[in-house]
Amino acid sequence: YNNCKMIHTGVDTEYFKPSEINKNTNRLNLISIGEFEERKGIQYLIKAIPDLIKQFPKVYLRIIGSGKFKNHYQQLVNQLNIGNYVIIQPPVTDTKPYLLISDIYFLLSDGEGFPLGLLEAMSCGLPTIVSDSPPFEEIINKSVGCRVNRGNPESILQAVTKLSDKETRSYMGSKARDLIKKRYSWTNIAEQYYNL
């Protein structure tokens, strides 16, 4: 296919941008947004929460989405007795307000096409934790986030520990936004189509 040109998903970086909103600095706010299906790996994040609570007693996970795994996720939360630390809520029409009150974005999928939600989170200045499956190696390097073995709670814990430092999050979040603006802004993507 040497006659093909790959043009990736684009992000409205003027809309999805960091805010000066004061986050709840007493909590470590995690967020995961996506379809509730096994491939997305949200169950691995839920299973890691008890270990995270031991190290970060004020950790809080928001899961936004819908799908056939919703009841499974809720059962896991109940079995692990972590209902005070995890909220599962239905899809929203605008993810930006939730991204802006979060500290770390999670996407532990076993593969993706080219995930728009991840790019929007990065554009909002969030550092990210993703699985070590493709295509995340194309997007996430050590300066903008962490790639983890999603089935290993210790791997997830190490990544969260690294990003629990506010200065580290700020630095990586800034680098993440710079990357999105440089490669995946609507202006950049439109230019690629125009040039083609």
Coordinates of C-alpha atoms in Angstrom, one line a residue:
Y1 CA 0.0 0.0 0.0
N2 CA 2.7 2.5 -0.8
N3 CA 0.2 4.7 -2.6
C4 CA -1.7 5.3 0.7
K5 CA -1.4 8.2 3.1
M6 CA -2.3 7.8 6.8
I7 CA -4.0 10.9 8.3
H8 CA -4.9 10.5 12.0
T9 CA -7.8 11.7 14.1
G10 CA -7.7 15.4 15.0
V11 CA -8.6 17.4 18.1
D12 CA -10.1 20.8 18.7
T13 CA -7.2 22.1 20.8
E14 CA -8.9 25.4 21.2
Y15 CA -11.8 23.7 23.0
F16 CA -10.0 20.9 24.7
K17 CA -7.4 22.9 26.7
P18 CA -6.3 23.1 30.3
S19 CA -8.2 25.3 32.7
E20 CA -7.3 27.3 35.8
I21 CA -10.1 25.6 37.7
N22 CA -9.0 24.7 41.2
K23 CA -9.0 20.9 41.4
N24 CA -9.7 19.1 44.6
T25 CA -6.1 18.9 45.6
N26 CA -6.9 16.6 48.6
R27 CA -7.8 13.8 46.2
L28 CA -6.0 12.0 43.4
N29 CA -8.7 12.0 40.7
L30 CA -8.5 9.2 38.1
I31 CA -10.8 9.0 35.0
S32 CA -11.6 6.4 32.4
I33 CA -14.0 7.0 29.6
G34 CA -15.1 4.4 27.1
E35 CA -17.4 1.6 26.1
F36 CA -18.0 -1.0 28.8
E37 CA -16.6 -4.1 27.2
E38 CA -13.9 -6.6 28.1
R39 CA -11.4 -5.3 25.5
K40 CA -11.3 -1.9 27.1
G41 CA -9.7 -3.3 30.3
I42 CA -11.6 -1.1 32.8
Q43 CA -11.9 -4.2 35.0
Y44 CA -8.1 -4.2 35.5
L45 CA -8.2 -0.6 36.8
I46 CA -11.0 -1.4 39.2
K47 CA -9.1 -4.4 40.5
A48 CA -6.1 -2.2 41.2
I49 CA -8.0 0.3 43.3
P50 CA -7.7 -1.6 46.6
D51 CA -3.9 -1.4 46.3
L52 CA -4.0 2.2 45.3
I53 CA -6.2 3.0 48.3
K54 CA -3.5 1.6 50.6
Q55 CA -0.9 4.0 49.2
F56 CA -3.3 6.9 48.3
P57 CA -6.2 6.9 50.8
K58 CA -7.8 9.8 48.9
V59 CA -7.8 8.3 45.4
Y60 CA -11.0 8.6 43.5
L61 CA -12.0 6.9 40.2
R62 CA -14.7 8.1 37.8
I63 CA -15.7 5.7 35.0
I64 CA -17.9 7.2 32.2
G65 CA -19.6 5.0 29.6
S66 CA -22.1 2.3 28.8
G67 CA -22.2 -1.3 27.6
K68 CA -22.7 -4.9 28.6
F69 CA -20.0 -4.9 31.2
K70 CA -21.7 -2.3 33.4
N71 CA -23.1 -4.8 35.8
H72 CA -19.8 -6.7 36.0
Y73 CA -18.0 -3.5 36.9
Q74 CA -20.6 -2.7 39.6
Q75 CA -20.3 -6.2 41.0
L76 CA -16.5 -5.8 41.1
V77 CA -16.8 -2.5 43.0
N78 CA -19.2 -4.1 45.5
Q79 CA -17.1 -7.3 46.0
L80 CA -14.0 -5.2 46.6
N81 CA -15.9 -2.8 48.9
I82 CA -14.6 0.3 47.1
G83 CA -17.9 2.0 46.5
N84 CA -16.7 5.2 48.3
Y85 CA -13.7 5.4 45.9
V86 CA -15.4 4.6 42.5
I87 CA -18.3 6.1 40.6
I88 CA -19.7 4.6 37.4
Q89 CA -21.8 7.0 35.4
P90 CA -23.6 7.0 32.0
P91 CA -22.2 8.6 28.9
V92 CA -22.0 12.4 28.7
T93 CA -22.4 14.7 25.7
D94 CA -19.3 16.7 26.7
T95 CA -16.3 15.1 28.4
K96 CA -14.3 18.3 28.9
P97 CA -15.7 19.3 32.3
Y98 CA -14.8 15.9 33.7
L99 CA -11.4 15.9 32.2
L100 CA -10.6 19.3 33.7
I101 CA -11.4 18.1 37.2
S102 CA -9.2 14.9 36.8
D103 CA -5.5 14.3 37.4
I104 CA -4.8 11.2 35.4
Y105 CA -6.5 9.6 32.4
F106 CA -6.7 5.9 31.9
L107 CA -7.1 3.8 28.8
L108 CA -6.1 0.2 29.3
S109 CA -7.5 -1.2 26.0
D110 CA -6.1 -4.3 24.4
G111 CA -5.6 -2.3 21.1
E112 CA -7.4 0.7 19.6
G113 CA -7.8 2.3 16.2
F114 CA -6.6 5.8 17.1
P115 CA -8.4 6.9 20.3
L116 CA -9.9 10.3 20.2
G117 CA -10.8 10.3 23.9
L118 CA -7.1 9.9 24.8
L119 CA -6.1 12.7 22.5
E120 CA -8.7 15.0 24.0
A121 CA -7.5 14.2 27.5
M122 CA -3.9 15.0 26.5
S123 CA -5.0 18.2 24.8
C124 CA -6.5 19.2 28.2
G125 CA -3.1 18.7 29.8
L126 CA -3.6 15.3 31.4
P127 CA -0.9 12.8 31.8
T128 CA -2.1 9.3 30.8
I129 CA -1.7 5.7 31.7
V130 CA -2.4 3.3 28.9
S131 CA -1.8 -0.4 28.2
D132 CA 1.3 -1.6 26.5
S133 CA -0.7 -2.7 23.4
P134 CA -0.7 -1.0 20.0
P135 CA -1.2 1.7 18.9
F136 CA -0.2 3.4 22.2
E137 CA 3.5 3.2 21.5
E138 CA 2.8 5.6 18.6
I139 CA 1.3 8.2 20.9
I140 CA 2.5 7.8 24.5
N141 CA 6.2 8.2 25.3
K142 CA 7.8 8.6 28.7
S143 CA 7.5 12.4 28.7
V144 CA 3.7 12.4 28.4
G145 CA 2.5 9.2 30.1
C146 CA 3.1 5.6 31.1
R147 CA 2.5 2.3 29.4
V148 CA 1.6 -0.5 31.7
N149 CA 0.9 -4.3 31.8
R150 CA -2.8 -3.9 32.4
G151 CA -3.2 -7.3 34.0
N152 CA -0.6 -6.5 36.6
P153 CA -1.9 -4.3 39.5
E154 CA 1.7 -3.6 40.6
S155 CA 2.4 -2.1 37.1
I156 CA -0.6 0.2 37.5
L157 CA 0.4 1.1 41.0
Q158 CA 3.9 2.1 39.9
A159 CA 2.5 4.3 37.2
V160 CA 0.1 6.0 39.5
T161 CA 2.9 6.5 42.1
K162 CA 5.0 8.2 39.5
L163 CA 2.1 10.5 38.5
S164 CA 1.0 11.1 42.1
D165 CA 3.6 13.9 42.3
K166 CA 1.9 17.2 41.3
E167 CA 5.0 18.6 39.5
T168 CA 5.5 15.5 37.5
R169 CA 1.8 15.5 36.4
S170 CA 2.1 19.2 35.5
Y171 CA 5.2 18.6 33.4
M172 CA 3.9 15.6 31.6
G173 CA 0.5 17.1 31.1
S174 CA 2.1 20.2 29.5
K175 CA 4.2 17.9 27.3
A176 CA 1.1 15.9 26.3
R177 CA -0.7 19.1 25.2
D178 CA 2.4 20.3 23.2
L179 CA 2.4 16.9 21.4
I180 CA -1.3 17.1 20.5
K181 CA -1.0 20.7 19.3
K182 CA 2.0 19.8 17.2
R183 CA 0.7 16.6 15.6
Y184 CA -3.1 16.2 16.0
S185 CA -4.7 19.7 16.2
W186 CA -7.5 20.3 13.6
T187 CA -5.2 22.8 11.9
N188 CA -2.5 20.2 11.5
I189 CA -4.9 17.5 10.3
A190 CA -6.6 19.9 7.9
E191 CA -3.3 20.9 6.5
Q192 CA -2.5 17.2 5.8
Y193 CA -5.7 16.8 3.9
Y194 CA -5.1 20.0 2.0
N195 CA -1.6 18.9 1.0
L196 CA -2.8 15.5 0.0

